[in-house]
Amino acid sequence: MEKKNLLVIKIGGNVIDNEENLCNFLEDFSAISQHKILIHGGGKIATKIGEQSGIQSKYINGRRITDDAAIDLVTMVYGGLVNKKIVASLQSLHCNAIGLTGADGNIIPAVKRPVKEIDFGWVGDVDTHKINTAVLDTLLQNRITPVFAPLTHDGSSHMLNTNADTIASSLAVALSEKYKVRLIYCFEKKGVLENVADESSVIRFINKQIYKTLLSQGKLFEGIIPKIDNAFAAIDAGVNQVVIGAAEKLLQNCAGETDGTLISA
Amino acid sequence: MEKKNLLVIKIGGNVIDNEENLCNFLEDFSAISQHKILIHGGGKIATKIGEQSGIQSKYINGRRITDDAAIDLVTMVYGGLVNKKIVASLQSLHCNAIGLTGADGNIIPAVKRPVKEIDFGWVGDVDTHKINTAVLDTLLQNRITPVFAPLTHDGSSHMLNTNADTIASSLAVALSEKYKVRLIYCFEKKGVLENVADESSVIRFINKQIYKTLLSQGKLFEGIIPKIDNAFAAIDAGVNQVVIGAAEKLLQNCAGETDGTLISA
């Protein structure tokens, strides 16, 4: 039996923090008729609410630490406020969304990141093989659209702060066994740029051969390289295609051509 | 085909606000093998976090008003913090819980309470007939336990603050078409008391005839009368039994005898 298409789409702060951007994105997203899953990051609102409540972000060597107060804060803000606002908006657009964290239905079990040089606190690392796809599959088959906050749990009653990109790629890989998955990362640029100063220099297609050439030419902006590496890792693990680009253009043509950068094997 | 048993259990502040009470309750709850749904209220934590964040509760004529800041606050605290802590705890007890609001899966559509003398703000009234039981039924059949925060939505992208007792009775009534439902209200007393000063005076069983007699004798504490009226309303609408009592005793014997007050037609 041919696999059904599934879109796994990640949005970050540049979409979430701007009400107009978010509205536009959710309109495009709700219009997609294929099976789809949305993963949202947190944006600046957690920091803002943290400051209002006297909870300050802690850093060690420039890395953010998730202490007891911080995990409560992100559970509230990402798992509650941001997640349910998105769900309520999608419902108003007749997209039957359900808001989830990795704890819900035990969909994404994780382990607290082992302490080496730094104790990151309540931060979760995901093992893709432990993801429980059955619940997601049931929801998708019932035309319900899962919307994930960037949170997992450790199975011992602790919520864990988890990178939204990681959640997106982990879900995409785990679901690729049953679905033909296109993983879409919405970010602030229109795609992978040949010239980082020129938004019109989007590279439309990258495969491993092209990537090798681009790397040897030293053309790629440094910040994009880990994103492309992660994309190929997801593809090697079963994901069909990865797309990187700006939210406002990516979804309009989701099934076919896209305005971002298409990455495939 | 005989209907399957379903327990719909509501806990309030006296369980949620005390970590030991909550742990004990969740242990008992997770041990129940029947299909079950949990509805939690908010407790004092929203007020506490509101005060920390400079969000003050507003009242008109002694009635709490849910303004823009307040609905964001309860969406964060009830829908995020309290709900996901309960879910993560239940997962650690091997109960496969999923945390929901009425917006998720459009399970509980509501209408913003019409403005008469007072504009209560973002407060939702539920029409039991509009509850979408199909999603809940799918979850229950997959041995997943829904855990509801006291929130609904208006279908126009607004979350609504909704009384947890109302959510519990509405879900119980809506699901009574497919399930034999026992609706359990955990509160601070051991049950309906014949003498409100004597915790050992629990009335074990009330039907309409007994209730009439109790009312005519003027024995019942005023605060309990609306609870009993709501119980009979739920029973008249299809719920099999209602139990009112203290959380720590109610669940140990859930399937059979109970330590609280059993109410039936």
Short mmCIF file of C-alpha atoms in Angstrom, two decimals:
data_model
loop_
_atom_site.label_atom_id
_atom_site.label_comp_id
_atom_site.label_asym_id
_atom_site.label_seq_id
_atom_site.Cartn_x
_atom_site.Cartn_y
_atom_site.Cartn_z
CA MET A 1 0.00 0.00 0.00
CA GLU A 2 1.33 3.41 -0.89
CA LYS A 3 2.19 5.58 2.08
CA LYS A 4 0.00 8.61 2.73
CA ASN A 5 1.57 12.05 2.66
CA LEU A 6 2.22 13.78 5.95
CA LEU A 7 3.53 17.30 6.51
CA VAL A 8 5.47 17.95 9.71
CA ILE A 9 5.86 21.70 10.06
CA LYS A 10 7.90 23.62 12.61
CA ILE A 11 7.44 27.31 13.36
CA GLY A 12 9.63 29.39 15.65
CA GLY A 13 9.72 32.77 17.31
CA ASN A 14 9.62 34.84 14.12
CA VAL A 15 6.12 33.47 13.41
CA ILE A 16 4.84 33.10 16.98
CA ASP A 17 5.93 36.50 18.31
CA ASN A 18 4.16 38.46 15.60
CA GLU A 19 0.38 38.21 15.74
CA GLU A 20 -0.09 39.04 12.06
CA ASN A 21 2.54 36.51 10.96
CA LEU A 22 0.95 33.87 13.14
CA CYS A 23 -2.55 34.57 11.81
CA ASN A 24 -1.38 34.40 8.23
CA PHE A 25 0.56 31.23 8.86
CA LEU A 26 -2.37 29.52 10.61
CA GLU A 27 -4.69 30.45 7.74
CA ASP A 28 -2.34 28.83 5.23
CA PHE A 29 -1.77 25.88 7.54
CA SER A 30 -5.47 25.24 8.09
CA ALA A 31 -6.05 25.22 4.33
CA ILE A 32 -3.75 22.21 3.83
CA SER A 33 -5.87 19.16 3.12
CA GLN A 34 -3.14 16.57 3.71
CA HIS A 35 -2.36 15.02 7.09
CA LYS A 36 -0.30 17.50 9.05
CA ILE A 37 1.41 18.09 12.38
CA LEU A 38 2.51 21.47 13.73
CA ILE A 39 5.38 21.99 16.17
CA HIS A 40 5.82 25.41 17.68
CA GLY A 41 8.74 26.88 19.58
CA GLY A 42 8.30 29.29 22.43
CA GLY A 43 9.25 32.72 21.22
CA LYS A 44 9.99 35.68 23.41
CA ILE A 45 6.77 35.53 25.40
CA ALA A 46 8.17 33.11 28.01
CA THR A 47 11.01 35.50 28.77
CA LYS A 48 8.55 38.39 28.99
CA ILE A 49 6.17 36.57 31.33
CA GLY A 50 9.14 35.27 33.31
CA GLU A 51 10.36 38.81 33.83
CA GLN A 52 6.88 39.94 34.92
CA SER A 53 6.79 37.10 37.46
CA GLY A 54 10.33 37.71 38.70
CA ILE A 55 11.67 34.51 37.11
CA GLN A 56 14.97 35.30 35.46
CA SER A 57 16.55 33.16 32.78
CA LYS A 58 19.72 31.50 34.05
CA TYR A 59 22.76 30.97 31.86
CA ILE A 60 26.03 29.09 32.32
CA ASN A 61 28.72 29.79 29.71
CA GLY A 62 26.06 31.45 27.57
CA ARG A 63 23.85 28.33 27.59
CA ARG A 64 20.36 28.64 28.99
CA ILE A 65 19.62 26.49 32.06
CA THR A 66 16.15 25.12 32.77
CA ASP A 67 15.82 25.13 36.56
CA ASP A 68 12.65 24.35 38.55
CA ALA A 69 11.17 27.80 38.03
CA ALA A 70 12.07 27.79 34.33
CA ILE A 71 10.44 24.43 33.56
CA ASP A 72 7.24 25.59 35.30
CA LEU A 73 7.39 28.78 33.26
CA VAL A 74 7.80 27.07 29.87
CA THR A 75 5.20 24.43 30.77
CA MET A 76 2.75 27.28 31.45
CA VAL A 77 3.66 29.49 28.55
CA TYR A 78 4.50 27.01 25.78
CA GLY A 79 2.28 24.12 26.90
CA GLY A 80 -0.60 26.35 28.00
CA LEU A 81 -0.79 29.85 26.60
CA VAL A 82 0.94 29.53 23.21
CA ASN A 83 -0.30 26.02 22.49
CA LYS A 84 -3.96 26.65 23.34
CA LYS A 85 -4.04 30.00 21.53
CA ILE A 86 -2.86 28.23 18.39
CA VAL A 87 -5.40 25.43 18.91
CA ALA A 88 -8.28 27.88 19.45
CA SER A 89 -7.24 29.83 16.35
CA LEU A 90 -7.04 26.68 14.23
CA GLN A 91 -10.47 25.60 15.49
CA SER A 92 -11.86 28.96 14.36
CA LEU A 93 -10.40 28.15 10.92
CA HIS A 94 -12.14 24.75 10.94
CA CYS A 95 -8.92 22.83 11.44
CA ASN A 96 -9.59 20.28 14.17
CA ALA A 97 -6.40 20.77 16.16
CA ILE A 98 -5.41 19.09 19.41
CA GLY A 99 -2.69 20.64 21.56
CA LEU A 100 -0.09 18.27 22.97
CA THR A 101 3.21 18.00 24.75
CA GLY A 102 5.40 14.91 24.58
CA ALA A 103 3.96 13.84 27.95
CA ASP A 104 0.43 13.59 26.55
CA GLY A 105 -0.32 10.04 25.49
CA ASN A 106 3.36 9.37 26.33
CA ILE A 107 4.02 10.29 22.71
CA ILE A 108 7.56 11.61 23.24
CA PRO A 109 9.37 10.01 26.17
CA ALA A 110 12.74 11.65 26.75
CA VAL A 111 15.69 11.52 29.13
CA LYS A 112 16.99 14.43 31.15
CA ARG A 113 20.21 15.49 29.44
CA PRO A 114 23.12 13.81 31.27
CA VAL A 115 25.29 16.21 33.25
CA LYS A 116 28.76 16.53 31.76
CA GLU A 117 30.41 19.93 31.97
CA ILE A 118 27.11 21.73 32.42
CA ASP A 119 23.88 20.68 34.14
CA PHE A 120 21.29 22.05 31.75
CA GLY A 121 18.54 21.26 34.23
CA TRP A 122 15.15 20.03 33.03
CA VAL A 123 16.12 19.61 29.39
CA GLY A 124 15.08 16.51 27.49
CA ASP A 125 16.89 14.51 24.83
CA VAL A 126 14.66 12.43 22.58
CA ASP A 127 15.26 8.89 21.36
CA THR A 128 13.37 8.69 18.08
CA HIS A 129 12.88 4.94 18.46
CA LYS A 130 10.87 5.43 21.67
CA ILE A 131 8.27 7.74 20.14
CA ASN A 132 4.77 6.29 20.39
CA THR A 133 3.34 6.84 16.95
CA ALA A 134 0.17 4.81 17.53
CA VAL A 135 -1.67 7.67 19.27
CA LEU A 136 -0.60 10.14 16.57
CA ASP A 137 -1.65 7.73 13.87
CA THR A 138 -5.08 7.35 15.48
CA LEU A 139 -5.49 11.13 15.68
CA LEU A 140 -4.37 11.66 12.08
CA GLN A 141 -6.70 8.93 10.81
CA ASN A 142 -9.53 10.75 12.58
CA ARG A 143 -8.58 13.99 10.74
CA ILE A 144 -7.31 15.59 13.92
CA THR A 145 -4.22 17.79 13.65
CA PRO A 146 -1.68 17.47 16.48
CA VAL A 147 -0.04 20.73 17.60
CA PHE A 148 3.05 20.20 19.75
CA ALA A 149 4.62 22.49 22.31
CA PRO A 150 8.40 21.98 22.68
CA LEU A 151 8.07 19.87 25.83
CA THR A 152 8.64 16.21 26.62
CA HIS A 153 8.71 14.23 29.89
CA ASP A 154 11.03 11.81 31.65
CA GLY A 155 8.49 9.18 32.72
CA SER A 156 9.16 10.07 36.36
CA SER A 157 6.67 12.93 36.50
CA HIS A 158 8.98 15.70 35.27
CA MET A 159 8.31 17.81 32.23
CA LEU A 160 11.39 18.53 30.09
CA ASN A 161 12.22 21.51 27.92
CA THR A 162 13.05 20.22 24.44
CA ASN A 163 14.22 21.93 21.28
CA ALA A 164 11.34 22.36 18.82
CA ASP A 165 13.53 21.48 15.81
CA THR A 166 14.44 18.21 17.53
CA ILE A 167 10.81 17.40 18.27
CA ALA A 168 9.91 18.10 14.65
CA SER A 169 12.67 15.90 13.19
CA SER A 170 12.06 13.13 15.75
CA LEU A 171 8.33 13.01 14.98
CA ALA A 172 9.05 13.16 11.24
CA VAL A 173 11.50 10.26 11.42
CA ALA A 174 9.29 8.13 13.67
CA LEU A 175 6.25 8.66 11.44
CA SER A 176 8.17 8.01 8.22
CA GLU A 177 7.64 4.29 8.76
CA LYS A 178 3.93 4.73 7.97
CA TYR A 179 3.85 8.04 6.10
CA LYS A 180 5.69 9.72 3.27
CA VAL A 181 6.90 12.68 5.31
CA ARG A 182 7.82 16.16 4.20
CA LEU A 183 9.49 17.99 7.09
CA ILE A 184 9.21 21.77 6.84
CA TYR A 185 11.26 24.23 8.89
CA CYS A 186 9.90 27.76 8.77
CA PHE A 187 12.56 30.29 9.65
CA GLU A 188 13.35 33.95 9.08
CA LYS A 189 14.99 33.54 5.64
CA LYS A 190 13.34 32.53 2.38
CA GLY A 191 15.53 29.46 2.25
CA VAL A 192 19.18 28.46 2.06
CA LEU A 193 20.84 31.47 0.45
CA GLU A 194 23.79 31.41 -1.89
CA ASN A 195 24.53 34.95 -0.72
CA VAL A 196 23.33 35.57 2.83
CA ALA A 197 22.90 39.30 2.13
CA ASP A 198 20.64 38.62 -0.86
CA GLU A 199 17.20 37.20 -0.03
CA SER A 200 16.62 36.45 -3.71
CA SER A 201 19.57 34.05 -3.89
CA VAL A 202 17.59 31.07 -2.57
CA ILE A 203 19.07 27.73 -3.59
CA ARG A 204 15.98 25.84 -4.75
CA PHE A 205 17.29 22.31 -4.45
CA ILE A 206 20.04 20.63 -2.47
CA ASN A 207 21.02 16.98 -2.56
CA LYS A 208 24.12 15.46 -1.01
CA GLN A 209 26.20 16.05 -4.14
CA ILE A 210 25.18 19.69 -4.42
CA TYR A 211 25.71 20.18 -0.67
CA LYS A 212 29.26 18.83 -0.99
CA THR A 213 29.99 21.28 -3.79
CA LEU A 214 28.46 24.22 -1.88
CA LEU A 215 30.54 23.34 1.18
CA SER A 216 33.75 23.07 -0.84
CA GLN A 217 33.02 26.45 -2.41
CA GLY A 218 32.64 27.92 1.10
CA LYS A 219 29.47 29.67 -0.03
CA LEU A 220 27.09 28.71 2.78
CA PHE A 221 26.42 30.93 5.78
CA GLU A 222 27.71 29.15 8.88
CA GLY A 223 24.43 29.22 10.78
CA ILE A 224 22.65 27.24 8.07
CA ILE A 225 25.10 24.31 8.03
CA PRO A 226 23.76 22.53 11.15
CA LYS A 227 20.22 22.92 9.76
CA ILE A 228 21.24 21.22 6.51
CA ASP A 229 23.13 18.51 8.41
CA ASN A 230 20.00 17.86 10.50
CA ALA A 231 17.93 17.75 7.33
CA PHE A 232 20.14 15.07 5.79
CA ALA A 233 20.14 13.14 9.08
CA ALA A 234 16.32 13.11 8.98
CA ILE A 235 16.37 12.04 5.33
CA ASP A 236 18.86 9.25 6.07
CA ALA A 237 16.51 8.10 8.84
CA GLY A 238 13.50 7.84 6.53
CA VAL A 239 12.04 11.30 5.95
CA ASN A 240 11.22 11.84 2.29
CA GLN A 241 12.02 15.53 1.90
CA VAL A 242 12.97 18.51 4.02
CA VAL A 243 12.05 22.07 3.14
CA ILE A 244 13.60 25.15 4.72
CA GLY A 245 12.17 28.58 4.12
CA ALA A 246 9.99 31.49 5.21
CA ALA A 247 6.58 30.66 6.66
CA GLU A 248 4.65 33.06 4.45
CA LYS A 249 5.68 31.41 1.20
CA LEU A 250 6.22 27.78 2.12
CA LEU A 251 2.72 26.56 2.60
CA GLN A 252 0.91 28.08 -0.32
CA ASN A 253 2.09 25.34 -2.60
CA CYS A 254 2.69 22.68 -0.09
CA ALA A 255 1.90 19.64 -2.12
CA GLY A 256 4.06 20.58 -5.03
CA GLU A 257 6.55 23.32 -5.71
CA THR A 258 7.71 25.44 -2.83
CA ASP A 259 9.42 28.78 -2.50
CA GLY A 260 12.02 27.58 -0.01
CA THR A 261 14.92 25.20 -0.34
CA LEU A 262 13.99 21.59 -1.01
CA ILE A 263 16.44 19.08 0.39
CA SER A 264 16.36 15.43 -0.57
CA ALA A 265 18.74 12.51 -0.86
CA MET B 1 -24.69 -4.61 23.83
CA GLU B 2 -24.20 -3.68 27.44
CA LYS B 3 -22.67 -0.26 27.99
CA LYS B 4 -19.12 -0.13 29.36
CA ASN B 5 -18.50 1.55 32.69
CA LEU B 6 -16.96 5.00 32.68
CA LEU B 7 -15.87 7.07 35.66
CA VAL B 8 -15.91 10.86 35.27
CA ILE B 9 -14.08 12.31 38.25
CA LYS B 10 -13.74 15.94 39.25
CA ILE B 11 -11.13 17.24 41.67
CA GLY B 12 -10.91 20.80 42.98
CA GLY B 13 -8.59 23.05 44.91
CA ASN B 14 -8.47 20.98 48.09
CA VAL B 15 -6.78 18.17 46.14
CA ILE B 16 -4.77 20.25 43.64
CA ASP B 17 -3.34 22.78 46.10
CA ASN B 18 -1.83 20.16 48.40
CA GLU B 19 1.00 18.16 46.81
CA GLU B 20 0.55 15.17 49.13
CA ASN B 21 -3.22 15.05 48.56
CA LEU B 22 -2.68 15.26 44.82
CA CYS B 23 -0.04 12.49 44.81
CA ASN B 24 -2.28 10.20 46.86
CA PHE B 25 -5.26 10.94 44.66
CA LEU B 26 -3.34 10.32 41.44
CA GLU B 27 -2.04 7.00 42.78
CA ASP B 28 -5.58 5.86 43.53
CA PHE B 29 -6.81 7.24 40.22
CA SER B 30 -4.12 5.52 38.17
CA ALA B 31 -4.98 2.19 39.80
CA ILE B 32 -8.54 2.26 38.42
CA SER B 33 -8.79 -0.23 35.60
CA GLN B 34 -12.09 1.04 34.18
CA HIS B 35 -12.35 3.75 31.56
CA LYS B 36 -11.94 7.07 33.28
CA ILE B 37 -11.79 10.82 32.70
CA LEU B 38 -10.36 13.37 35.11
CA ILE B 39 -11.44 17.02 35.32
CA HIS B 40 -9.43 19.35 37.49
CA GLY B 41 -10.22 22.83 38.73
CA GLY B 42 -7.60 25.48 39.13
CA GLY B 43 -6.88 25.91 42.79
CA LYS B 44 -5.13 28.85 44.34
CA ILE B 45 -2.05 28.67 42.14
CA ALA B 46 -3.53 30.87 39.41
CA THR B 47 -4.19 33.64 41.92
CA LYS B 48 -0.65 33.25 43.28
CA ILE B 49 0.98 33.36 39.85
CA GLY B 50 -1.33 36.21 38.86
CA GLU B 51 -0.17 38.22 41.86
CA GLN B 52 3.48 37.52 41.05
CA SER B 53 2.89 38.74 37.50
CA GLY B 54 0.94 41.80 38.58
CA ILE B 55 -2.37 40.42 37.24
CA GLN B 56 -5.06 41.12 39.79
CA SER B 57 -8.33 39.26 39.95
CA LYS B 58 -11.23 41.56 39.09
CA TYR B 59 -14.62 41.32 40.75
CA ILE B 60 -17.98 42.95 40.13
CA ASN B 61 -20.57 42.51 42.92
CA GLY B 62 -18.37 39.79 44.39
CA ARG B 63 -18.33 37.79 41.13
CA ARG B 64 -15.00 37.10 39.50
CA ILE B 65 -14.54 38.60 36.03
CA THR B 66 -12.36 36.94 33.40
CA ASP B 67 -10.80 39.81 31.44
CA ASP B 68 -8.10 39.48 28.74
CA ALA B 69 -5.28 39.16 31.26
CA ALA B 70 -7.24 36.67 33.37
CA ILE B 71 -8.06 34.29 30.49
CA ASP B 72 -4.38 34.27 29.47
CA LEU B 73 -3.49 33.56 33.09
CA VAL B 74 -5.87 30.62 33.52
CA THR B 75 -4.99 29.25 30.07
CA MET B 76 -1.34 29.20 31.17
CA VAL B 77 -1.84 27.95 34.67
CA TYR B 78 -4.77 25.54 34.34
CA GLY B 79 -4.24 24.48 30.71
CA GLY B 80 -0.44 24.39 30.97
CA LEU B 81 1.10 24.09 34.41
CA VAL B 82 -1.56 22.22 36.41
CA ASN B 83 -2.74 20.06 33.52
CA LYS B 84 0.70 18.92 32.35
CA LYS B 85 1.96 18.29 35.90
CA ILE B 86 -0.99 15.96 36.42
CA VAL B 87 -0.36 14.28 33.05
CA ALA B 88 3.36 13.79 33.75
CA SER B 89 2.54 12.37 37.21
CA LEU B 90 -0.03 9.97 35.78
CA GLN B 91 2.46 8.86 33.11
CA SER B 92 4.95 8.05 35.89
CA LEU B 93 2.20 5.89 37.43
CA HIS B 94 1.71 4.08 34.10
CA CYS B 95 -1.62 5.72 33.41
CA ASN B 96 -1.56 6.88 29.80
CA ALA B 97 -3.05 10.33 30.30
CA ILE B 98 -3.61 13.03 27.72
CA GLY B 99 -4.13 16.61 28.85
CA LEU B 100 -6.90 18.54 27.14
CA THR B 101 -8.99 21.67 27.18
CA GLY B 102 -12.39 21.91 25.55
CA ALA B 103 -10.70 23.56 22.53
CA ASP B 104 -8.61 20.47 21.81
CA GLY B 105 -10.31 18.31 19.24
CA ASN B 106 -13.20 20.79 19.54
CA ILE B 107 -14.46 18.49 22.28
CA ILE B 108 -16.29 21.17 24.29
CA PRO B 109 -17.54 24.08 22.20
CA ALA B 110 -19.03 26.79 24.38
CA VAL B 111 -20.55 30.24 24.13
CA LYS B 112 -19.31 33.31 25.89
CA ARG B 113 -21.79 33.96 28.67
CA PRO B 114 -24.31 36.56 27.44
CA VAL B 115 -24.02 39.95 29.13
CA LYS B 116 -27.03 40.70 31.33
CA GLU B 117 -26.39 42.64 34.51
CA ILE B 118 -22.73 41.69 34.60
CA ASP B 119 -20.22 41.05 31.81
CA PHE B 120 -18.31 38.10 33.20
CA GLY B 121 -15.76 38.39 30.41
CA TRP B 122 -14.24 35.27 28.84
CA VAL B 123 -16.47 32.78 30.63
CA GLY B 124 -17.97 29.88 28.72
CA ASP B 125 -21.36 28.22 29.03
CA VAL B 126 -21.54 24.68 27.71
CA ASP B 127 -24.33 23.09 25.67
CA THR B 128 -24.10 19.39 26.47
CA HIS B 129 -25.60 18.48 23.11
CA LYS B 130 -22.71 20.08 21.26
CA ILE B 131 -19.97 18.06 22.96
CA ASN B 132 -17.99 15.99 20.46
CA THR B 133 -17.79 12.62 22.10
CA ALA B 134 -16.23 10.82 19.10
CA VAL B 135 -12.68 11.97 19.92
CA LEU B 136 -13.10 11.03 23.58
CA ASP B 137 -14.53 7.67 22.62
CA THR B 138 -11.53 7.01 20.35
CA LEU B 139 -9.11 7.93 23.14
CA LEU B 140 -10.92 5.80 25.72
CA GLN B 141 -11.05 2.81 23.36
CA ASN B 142 -7.26 3.17 22.98
CA ARG B 143 -6.88 3.05 26.80
CA ILE B 144 -5.92 6.69 26.96
CA THR B 145 -7.20 8.73 29.91
CA PRO B 146 -8.35 12.28 29.14
CA VAL B 147 -7.47 14.91 31.75
CA PHE B 148 -9.40 18.16 31.34
CA ALA B 149 -8.49 21.64 32.46
CA PRO B 150 -11.53 23.86 33.17
CA LEU B 151 -11.35 25.65 29.83
CA THR B 152 -13.48 25.65 26.70
CA HIS B 153 -13.49 27.78 23.53
CA ASP B 154 -15.96 29.81 21.52
CA GLY B 155 -15.06 28.61 18.02
CA SER B 156 -13.86 32.13 17.18
CA SER B 157 -10.35 31.65 18.54
CA HIS B 158 -11.06 32.62 22.15
CA MET B 159 -10.44 30.37 25.12
CA LEU B 160 -13.15 30.51 27.78
CA ASN B 161 -12.93 30.00 31.53
CA THR B 162 -15.47 27.33 32.50
CA ASN B 163 -16.52 25.86 35.81
CA ALA B 164 -14.92 22.45 36.37
CA ASP B 165 -18.12 20.98 37.89
CA THR B 166 -19.99 22.02 34.74
CA ILE B 167 -17.38 20.43 32.48
CA ALA B 168 -17.55 17.23 34.51
CA SER B 169 -21.34 16.97 34.40
CA SER B 170 -21.50 17.98 30.72
CA LEU B 171 -18.97 15.32 29.71
CA ALA B 172 -20.71 12.76 31.92
CA VAL B 173 -24.10 13.47 30.35
CA ALA B 174 -22.78 13.51 26.78
CA LEU B 175 -20.93 10.22 27.25
CA SER B 176 -23.86 8.51 28.96
CA GLU B 177 -25.26 7.69 25.54
CA LYS B 178 -22.45 5.17 25.02
CA TYR B 179 -21.26 4.49 28.56
CA LYS B 180 -22.73 3.66 31.94
CA VAL B 181 -21.37 6.72 33.72
CA ARG B 182 -20.57 7.24 37.36
CA LEU B 183 -19.89 10.93 37.99
CA ILE B 184 -17.72 11.55 41.04
CA TYR B 185 -17.27 14.94 42.71
CA CYS B 186 -14.35 15.03 45.12
CA PHE B 187 -14.73 17.83 47.64
CA GLU B 188 -13.56 18.75 51.13
CA LYS B 189 -16.23 16.79 53.05
CA LYS B 190 -16.62 13.03 53.25
CA GLY B 191 -20.03 13.27 51.63
CA VAL B 192 -23.41 14.86 52.14
CA LEU B 193 -23.63 15.28 55.91
CA GLU B 194 -26.74 15.01 58.03
CA ASN B 195 -25.00 17.27 60.55
CA VAL B 196 -22.51 19.62 58.87
CA ALA B 197 -20.40 19.78 62.07
CA ASP B 198 -20.06 15.99 62.22
CA GLU B 199 -17.91 14.41 59.51
CA SER B 200 -19.14 10.96 60.53
CA SER B 201 -22.76 11.81 59.68
CA VAL B 202 -22.39 11.00 55.98
CA ILE B 203 -25.67 10.13 54.31
CA ARG B 204 -24.73 7.03 52.32
CA PHE B 205 -27.53 7.06 49.79
CA ILE B 206 -29.87 9.67 48.41
CA ASN B 207 -32.60 9.21 45.85
CA LYS B 208 -35.28 11.71 44.93
CA GLN B 209 -37.64 10.49 47.64
CA ILE B 210 -34.99 10.69 50.35
CA TYR B 211 -33.86 14.10 49.07
CA LYS B 212 -37.41 15.41 49.35
CA THR B 213 -37.62 14.23 52.93
CA LEU B 214 -34.19 15.69 53.82
CA LEU B 215 -35.21 19.01 52.30
CA SER B 216 -38.52 19.08 54.18
CA GLN B 217 -36.67 18.32 57.42
CA GLY B 218 -34.39 21.30 56.73
CA LYS B 219 -31.39 19.14 57.61
CA LEU B 220 -29.12 19.83 54.66
CA PHE B 221 -26.38 22.43 54.72
CA GLU B 222 -27.24 25.16 52.23
CA GLY B 223 -24.01 24.89 50.25
CA ILE B 224 -24.66 21.27 49.38
CA ILE B 225 -28.12 21.78 47.90
CA PRO B 226 -26.96 23.08 44.47
CA LYS B 227 -24.54 20.16 44.25
CA ILE B 228 -27.34 17.67 44.85
CA ASP B 229 -29.62 19.50 42.41
CA ASN B 230 -26.86 19.31 39.78
CA ALA B 231 -26.41 15.61 40.55
CA PHE B 232 -30.08 14.89 39.91
CA ALA B 233 -29.99 17.02 36.75
CA ALA B 234 -27.12 14.86 35.47
CA ILE B 235 -28.99 11.69 36.42
CA ASP B 236 -32.13 12.91 34.69
CA ALA B 237 -30.01 13.54 31.59
CA GLY B 238 -28.63 10.00 31.49
CA VAL B 239 -25.83 9.66 34.06
CA ASN B 240 -26.17 6.42 36.00
CA GLN B 241 -24.94 7.51 39.44
CA VAL B 242 -23.34 10.49 41.09
CA VAL B 243 -21.01 10.20 44.07
CA ILE B 244 -20.01 13.11 46.29
CA GLY B 245 -17.26 12.74 48.86
CA ALA B 246 -13.63 13.19 49.90
CA ALA B 247 -10.96 12.28 47.34
CA GLU B 248 -8.95 10.08 49.69
CA LYS B 249 -11.75 7.63 50.31
CA LEU B 250 -13.79 7.73 47.15
CA LEU B 251 -11.60 5.88 44.72
CA GLN B 252 -10.41 2.94 46.75
CA ASN B 253 -13.59 1.08 46.08
CA CYS B 254 -14.62 2.72 42.94
CA ALA B 255 -16.39 -0.09 41.23
CA GLY B 256 -18.54 -1.06 44.18
CA GLU B 257 -19.20 0.49 47.56
CA THR B 258 -17.93 3.95 48.23
CA ASP B 259 -17.33 6.01 51.31
CA GLY B 260 -19.10 9.10 50.03
CA THR B 261 -22.72 9.79 49.26
CA LEU B 262 -24.18 7.82 46.40
CA ILE B 263 -26.94 9.61 44.51
CA SER B 264 -29.18 7.86 42.05
CA ALA B 265 -32.66 8.13 40.67
#
